[in-house]
mmCIF file of C-alpha atoms in Angstrom:
data_model
loop_
_atom_site.group_PDB
_atom_site.id
_atom_site.type_symbol
_atom_site.label_atom_id
_atom_site.label_comp_id
_atom_site.label_asym_id
_atom_site.label_seq_id
_atom_site.Cartn_x
_atom_site.Cartn_y
_atom_site.Cartn_z
ATOM 1 C CA SER A 2 -9.162 7.353 -6.149
ATOM 2 C CA GLN A 3 -10.199 4.937 -3.017
ATOM 3 C CA GLN A 4 -11.615 1.370 -4.446
ATOM 4 C CA GLY A 5 -12.018 -0.830 -1.356
ATOM 5 C CA GLU A 6 -13.772 0.406 1.335
ATOM 6 C CA GLU A 7 -12.784 -0.946 5.010
ATOM 7 C CA ASP A 8 -15.472 -1.417 7.594
ATOM 8 C CA PRO A 9 -15.057 -0.675 10.713
ATOM 9 C CA GLN A 10 -12.967 1.981 11.062
ATOM 10 C CA ALA A 11 -11.625 0.879 14.003
ATOM 11 C CA LEU A 12 -11.955 -1.758 16.364
ATOM 12 C CA SER A 13 -11.044 -2.949 19.817
ATOM 13 C CA ILE A 14 -11.036 -6.295 20.931
ATOM 14 C CA GLN A 15 -9.541 -8.741 23.756
ATOM 15 C CA GLU A 16 -6.797 -10.732 23.148
ATOM 16 C CA GLY A 17 -7.981 -14.431 22.439
ATOM 17 C CA GLU A 18 -11.198 -13.116 20.517
ATOM 18 C CA ASN A 19 -11.541 -13.096 16.810
ATOM 19 C CA ALA A 20 -11.654 -9.842 14.808
ATOM 20 C CA THR A 21 -13.178 -9.369 11.819
ATOM 21 C CA MET A 22 -12.777 -6.777 9.118
ATOM 22 C CA ASN A 23 -14.631 -5.886 6.221
ATOM 23 C CA CYS A 24 -14.061 -4.352 2.541
ATOM 24 C CA SER A 25 -16.651 -3.560 -0.134
ATOM 25 C CA TYR A 26 -15.657 -2.535 -3.775
ATOM 26 C CA LYS A 27 -17.434 -0.538 -6.818
ATOM 27 C CA THR A 28 -15.807 -2.051 -9.858
ATOM 28 C CA SER A 29 -14.626 -5.580 -11.301
ATOM 29 C CA ILE A 30 -11.315 -6.871 -10.038
ATOM 30 C CA ASN A 31 -8.618 -9.583 -10.937
ATOM 31 C CA ASN A 32 -7.721 -10.247 -7.060
ATOM 32 C CA LEU A 33 -7.919 -8.546 -3.629
ATOM 33 C CA GLN A 34 -5.319 -8.268 -1.103
ATOM 34 C CA TRP A 35 -4.888 -7.464 2.311
ATOM 35 C CA TYR A 36 -2.246 -6.078 3.987
ATOM 36 C CA ARG A 37 -1.027 -5.351 7.299
ATOM 37 C CA GLN A 38 0.589 -2.074 8.285
ATOM 38 C CA ASN A 39 2.333 -1.596 11.825
ATOM 39 C CA SER A 40 2.419 2.376 13.470
ATOM 40 C CA GLY A 41 4.333 4.481 10.901
ATOM 41 C CA ARG A 42 5.540 1.559 9.231
ATOM 42 C CA GLY A 43 5.229 0.245 5.500
ATOM 43 C CA LEU A 44 2.561 -2.337 4.524
ATOM 44 C CA VAL A 45 3.224 -5.892 4.607
ATOM 45 C CA HIS A 46 1.183 -8.373 2.471
ATOM 46 C CA LEU A 47 -0.732 -10.693 4.290
ATOM 47 C CA ILE A 48 -3.171 -12.949 1.725
ATOM 48 C CA LEU A 49 -3.972 -12.562 -1.861
ATOM 49 C CA ILE A 50 -7.904 -13.975 -3.375
ATOM 50 C CA ARG A 51 -8.215 -14.315 -6.828
ATOM 51 C CA SER A 52 -11.662 -13.302 -8.166
ATOM 52 C CA ASN A 53 -12.531 -16.811 -9.048
ATOM 53 C CA GLU A 54 -11.408 -17.742 -5.499
ATOM 54 C CA ARG A 55 -14.484 -17.564 -2.662
ATOM 55 C CA GLU A 56 -12.131 -18.610 0.610
ATOM 56 C CA LYS A 57 -8.211 -18.808 1.432
ATOM 57 C CA HIS A 58 -6.412 -19.711 4.285
ATOM 58 C CA SER A 59 -3.001 -18.748 5.841
ATOM 59 C CA GLY A 60 -2.388 -19.621 9.490
ATOM 60 C CA ARG A 61 -4.934 -17.901 11.667
ATOM 61 C CA LEU A 62 -6.416 -15.393 8.587
ATOM 62 C CA ARG A 63 -9.208 -16.479 6.959
ATOM 63 C CA VAL A 64 -10.285 -14.588 3.781
ATOM 64 C CA THR A 65 -13.689 -14.593 1.751
ATOM 65 C CA LEU A 66 -14.729 -12.797 -1.067
ATOM 66 C CA ASP A 67 -18.317 -12.512 -2.727
ATOM 67 C CA THR A 68 -17.758 -10.728 -6.316
ATOM 68 C CA SER A 69 -21.416 -10.568 -6.621
ATOM 69 C CA LYS A 70 -21.658 -8.603 -4.041
ATOM 70 C CA LYS A 71 -18.293 -6.741 -4.353
ATOM 71 C CA SER A 72 -17.217 -7.579 -0.628
ATOM 72 C CA SER A 73 -14.780 -9.368 1.246
ATOM 73 C CA SER A 74 -14.040 -10.078 5.064
ATOM 74 C CA LEU A 75 -10.720 -10.635 6.582
ATOM 75 C CA LEU A 76 -10.644 -12.870 9.810
ATOM 76 C CA ILE A 77 -8.315 -13.121 12.354
ATOM 77 C CA THR A 78 -8.625 -15.840 14.870
ATOM 78 C CA ALA A 79 -7.482 -15.986 18.846
ATOM 79 C CA SER A 80 -6.048 -12.504 18.709
ATOM 80 C CA ARG A 81 -2.786 -11.393 20.258
ATOM 81 C CA ALA A 82 -1.702 -7.962 21.340
ATOM 82 C CA ALA A 83 0.957 -8.624 18.479
ATOM 83 C CA ASP A 84 -2.018 -8.197 15.674
ATOM 84 C CA THR A 85 -2.676 -4.577 17.153
ATOM 85 C CA ALA A 86 -1.826 -2.746 13.342
ATOM 86 C CA SER A 87 -4.246 -1.147 10.835
ATOM 87 C CA TYR A 88 -5.279 -3.577 8.209
ATOM 88 C CA PHE A 89 -6.109 -2.625 4.527
ATOM 89 C CA CYS A 90 -7.478 -4.154 1.940
ATOM 90 C CA ALA A 91 -6.573 -3.372 -2.016
ATOM 91 C CA THR A 92 -8.430 -4.350 -5.095
ATOM 92 C CA ASP A 93 -6.488 -5.318 -8.243
ATOM 93 C CA ALA A 94 -8.019 -4.651 -11.506
ATOM 94 C CA TYR A 95 -5.951 -5.422 -13.581
ATOM 95 C CA ASN A 96 -2.735 -3.916 -12.686
ATOM 96 C CA ASP A 97 -4.365 -1.093 -11.241
ATOM 97 C CA MET A 98 -4.526 -1.733 -7.442
ATOM 98 C CA ARG A 99 -6.187 0.503 -5.124
ATOM 99 C CA PHE A 100 -6.240 0.592 -1.692
ATOM 100 C CA GLY A 101 -8.998 1.215 0.964
ATOM 101 C CA ALA A 102 -8.765 3.919 4.049
ATOM 102 C CA GLY A 103 -7.955 1.017 6.725
ATOM 103 C CA THR A 104 -9.197 -0.776 9.773
ATOM 104 C CA ARG A 105 -7.412 0.126 12.886
ATOM 105 C CA LEU A 106 -7.879 -3.023 15.295
ATOM 106 C CA THR A 107 -6.313 -2.567 18.809
ATOM 107 C CA VAL A 108 -5.761 -6.495 20.370
ATOM 108 C CA LYS A 109 -5.945 -5.590 24.514
ATOM 109 C CA PRO A 110 -3.878 -8.261 26.565
ATOM 110 C CA ASP B 2 13.458 -11.668 1.270
ATOM 111 C CA VAL B 3 12.582 -8.945 -0.993
ATOM 112 C CA LYS B 4 13.819 -5.740 0.217
ATOM 113 C CA VAL B 5 12.703 -1.971 -0.144
ATOM 114 C CA THR B 6 14.727 0.465 1.254
ATOM 115 C CA GLN B 7 13.883 4.271 1.008
ATOM 116 C CA SER B 8 16.532 6.825 1.578
ATOM 117 C CA SER B 9 15.276 8.579 5.014
ATOM 118 C CA ARG B 10 12.699 7.587 7.799
ATOM 119 C CA TYR B 11 12.237 11.254 8.624
ATOM 120 C CA LEU B 12 12.462 14.365 6.741
ATOM 121 C CA VAL B 13 12.186 18.193 7.346
ATOM 122 C CA LYS B 14 12.050 20.782 4.220
ATOM 123 C CA ARG B 15 11.339 24.334 3.811
ATOM 124 C CA THR B 16 8.127 25.536 1.616
ATOM 125 C CA GLY B 17 9.880 26.198 -1.635
ATOM 126 C CA GLU B 18 12.624 23.395 -1.583
ATOM 127 C CA LYS B 19 13.307 20.649 -4.253
ATOM 128 C CA VAL B 20 12.796 17.645 -2.203
ATOM 129 C CA PHE B 21 14.061 14.439 -3.497
ATOM 130 C CA LEU B 22 13.001 10.880 -2.197
ATOM 131 C CA GLU B 23 14.941 8.078 -3.114
ATOM 132 C CA CYS B 24 13.476 3.930 -3.157
ATOM 133 C CA VAL B 25 15.566 1.217 -3.982
ATOM 134 C CA GLN B 26 14.726 -2.602 -4.386
ATOM 135 C CA ASP B 27 16.781 -5.596 -4.893
ATOM 136 C CA MET B 28 14.751 -8.316 -6.455
ATOM 137 C CA ASP B 29 14.557 -6.936 -10.119
ATOM 138 C CA HIS B 30 10.850 -5.987 -10.110
ATOM 139 C CA GLU B 31 9.693 -4.252 -12.825
ATOM 140 C CA ASN B 32 7.184 -2.367 -11.432
ATOM 141 C CA MET B 33 7.943 0.103 -8.650
ATOM 142 C CA PHE B 34 5.238 2.861 -7.537
ATOM 143 C CA TRP B 35 5.061 6.184 -4.960
ATOM 144 C CA TYR B 36 2.143 6.439 -2.628
ATOM 145 C CA ARG B 37 1.139 8.894 -0.215
ATOM 146 C CA GLN B 38 -0.601 8.116 2.703
ATOM 147 C CA ASP B 39 -3.003 10.342 4.662
ATOM 148 C CA PRO B 40 -4.825 9.888 7.447
ATOM 149 C CA GLY B 41 -8.531 8.634 6.560
ATOM 150 C CA LEU B 42 -7.410 8.307 3.194
ATOM 151 C CA GLY B 43 -5.555 5.470 2.735
ATOM 152 C CA LEU B 44 -2.494 4.909 0.128
ATOM 153 C CA ARG B 45 -2.897 7.498 -2.586
ATOM 154 C CA LEU B 46 -0.739 6.542 -5.991
ATOM 155 C CA ILE B 47 1.075 9.719 -7.448
ATOM 156 C CA TYR B 48 3.089 7.873 -9.593
ATOM 157 C CA PHE B 49 4.222 4.364 -10.877
ATOM 158 C CA SER B 50 6.928 2.929 -13.458
ATOM 159 C CA TYR B 51 6.718 -0.626 -15.310
ATOM 160 C CA ASP B 52 10.386 -0.077 -16.841
ATOM 161 C CA VAL B 53 13.127 1.852 -16.668
ATOM 162 C CA LYS B 54 13.004 5.374 -17.922
ATOM 163 C CA MET B 55 8.973 4.548 -18.015
ATOM 164 C CA LYS B 56 6.089 6.393 -15.889
ATOM 165 C CA GLU B 57 2.510 6.703 -15.441
ATOM 166 C CA LYS B 58 0.801 9.071 -13.401
ATOM 167 C CA GLY B 59 -0.950 8.044 -10.797
ATOM 168 C CA ASP B 60 -4.294 9.678 -8.891
ATOM 169 C CA ILE B 61 -2.159 12.741 -7.471
ATOM 170 C CA PRO B 62 0.447 13.434 -9.938
ATOM 171 C CA GLU B 63 0.760 17.050 -9.227
ATOM 172 C CA GLY B 64 3.304 19.015 -7.731
ATOM 173 C CA TYR B 65 5.475 15.614 -8.031
ATOM 174 C CA SER B 66 7.655 13.982 -10.912
ATOM 175 C CA VAL B 67 9.387 10.765 -10.815
ATOM 176 C CA SER B 68 12.699 9.244 -12.064
ATOM 177 C CA ARG B 69 13.919 6.065 -13.177
ATOM 178 C CA GLU B 70 17.226 5.540 -14.871
ATOM 179 C CA LYS B 71 18.043 2.281 -13.254
ATOM 180 C CA LYS B 72 15.757 -0.827 -12.900
ATOM 181 C CA GLU B 73 16.063 -1.328 -8.810
ATOM 182 C CA ARG B 74 15.942 2.823 -8.259
ATOM 183 C CA PHE B 75 12.699 4.806 -8.312
ATOM 184 C CA SER B 76 12.982 8.648 -7.513
ATOM 185 C CA LEU B 77 10.032 10.593 -6.325
ATOM 186 C CA ILE B 78 11.153 14.346 -6.612
ATOM 187 C CA LEU B 79 9.044 17.778 -5.215
ATOM 188 C CA GLU B 80 9.571 20.043 -7.624
ATOM 189 C CA SER B 81 8.839 22.848 -5.135
ATOM 190 C CA ALA B 82 7.729 21.616 -1.466
ATOM 191 C CA SER B 83 4.311 23.090 -0.244
ATOM 192 C CA THR B 84 2.865 22.973 3.246
ATOM 193 C CA ASN B 85 -0.301 20.141 1.762
ATOM 194 C CA GLN B 86 3.233 17.970 0.770
ATOM 195 C CA THR B 87 3.339 17.401 4.338
ATOM 196 C CA SER B 88 2.616 13.347 4.975
ATOM 197 C CA MET B 89 3.999 9.967 4.914
ATOM 198 C CA TYR B 90 5.745 8.522 1.399
ATOM 199 C CA LEU B 91 5.326 5.016 0.820
ATOM 200 C CA CYS B 92 7.504 3.504 -2.064
ATOM 201 C CA ALA B 93 6.800 -0.115 -3.173
ATOM 202 C CA SER B 94 7.989 -2.479 -5.908
ATOM 203 C CA SER B 95 6.165 -5.742 -7.499
ATOM 204 C CA LEU B 96 6.975 -7.940 -10.504
ATOM 205 C CA LEU B 97 5.117 -7.087 -13.514
ATOM 206 C CA GLY B 98 2.139 -9.336 -14.317
ATOM 207 C CA ALA B 99 -1.138 -10.494 -12.871
ATOM 208 C CA ASP B 100 -1.618 -11.927 -9.487
ATOM 209 C CA TYR B 101 1.834 -10.213 -7.627
ATOM 210 C CA GLU B 102 1.884 -8.746 -4.469
ATOM 211 C CA GLN B 103 3.579 -5.569 -3.832
ATOM 212 C CA TYR B 104 6.726 -4.627 -1.046
ATOM 213 C CA PHE B 105 6.670 -2.059 0.614
ATOM 214 C CA GLY B 106 9.626 -0.106 1.968
ATOM 215 C CA PRO B 107 9.329 1.643 5.640
ATOM 216 C CA GLY B 108 8.053 5.256 4.841
ATOM 217 C CA THR B 109 9.321 8.256 4.686
ATOM 218 C CA ARG B 110 7.698 10.929 6.775
ATOM 219 C CA LEU B 111 7.807 14.129 5.302
ATOM 220 C CA THR B 112 6.813 17.428 6.952
ATOM 221 C CA VAL B 113 7.264 20.760 5.023
ATOM 222 C CA THR B 114 7.491 23.765 6.866
#
């Protein structure tokens, strides 16, 4: 069963703008991960944030985690057309990983 | 780089056929997973394995079986394919333990007619 739920389901922005995607979940987790999927391809891991961390950065990515609200957000700054993809959050509850349905991001040139 | 390969990118099979999907990883990972991905439903876990000859059911194991005879290879078997098994199938692997990412193969888009 799904654990994480991403919001919005779809997001369309112009190149150069920031994109924010949110993920909510229901149970306690060990860590939360974000993955990216280009159309018709496998998923690629972007970033992992542990339950005792609040914020993490990787290049143009910024992830926050609020365990009290059971939510996370992924921010992509200065978006590029190549960022067009689906983005999934995955909650890892002690080797039980669950994926959400994803946010479809379109970045227009 | 970790590489996870799947035997086919696209596959078309007829209802009732036995279907084998193969997955191979080259990084000596203990864990291997099979997911199916359908629009609006995200990834759903079919089976996973944490060691050779070990397997655990995921959320939707009905109509599927798996085989792991060697550490690097994890096979998904559709015993008698049905049209509702038309989907994208994704294989993944990871190290055993906490806080490890999963590495995915490119996926197999299976159509059952």
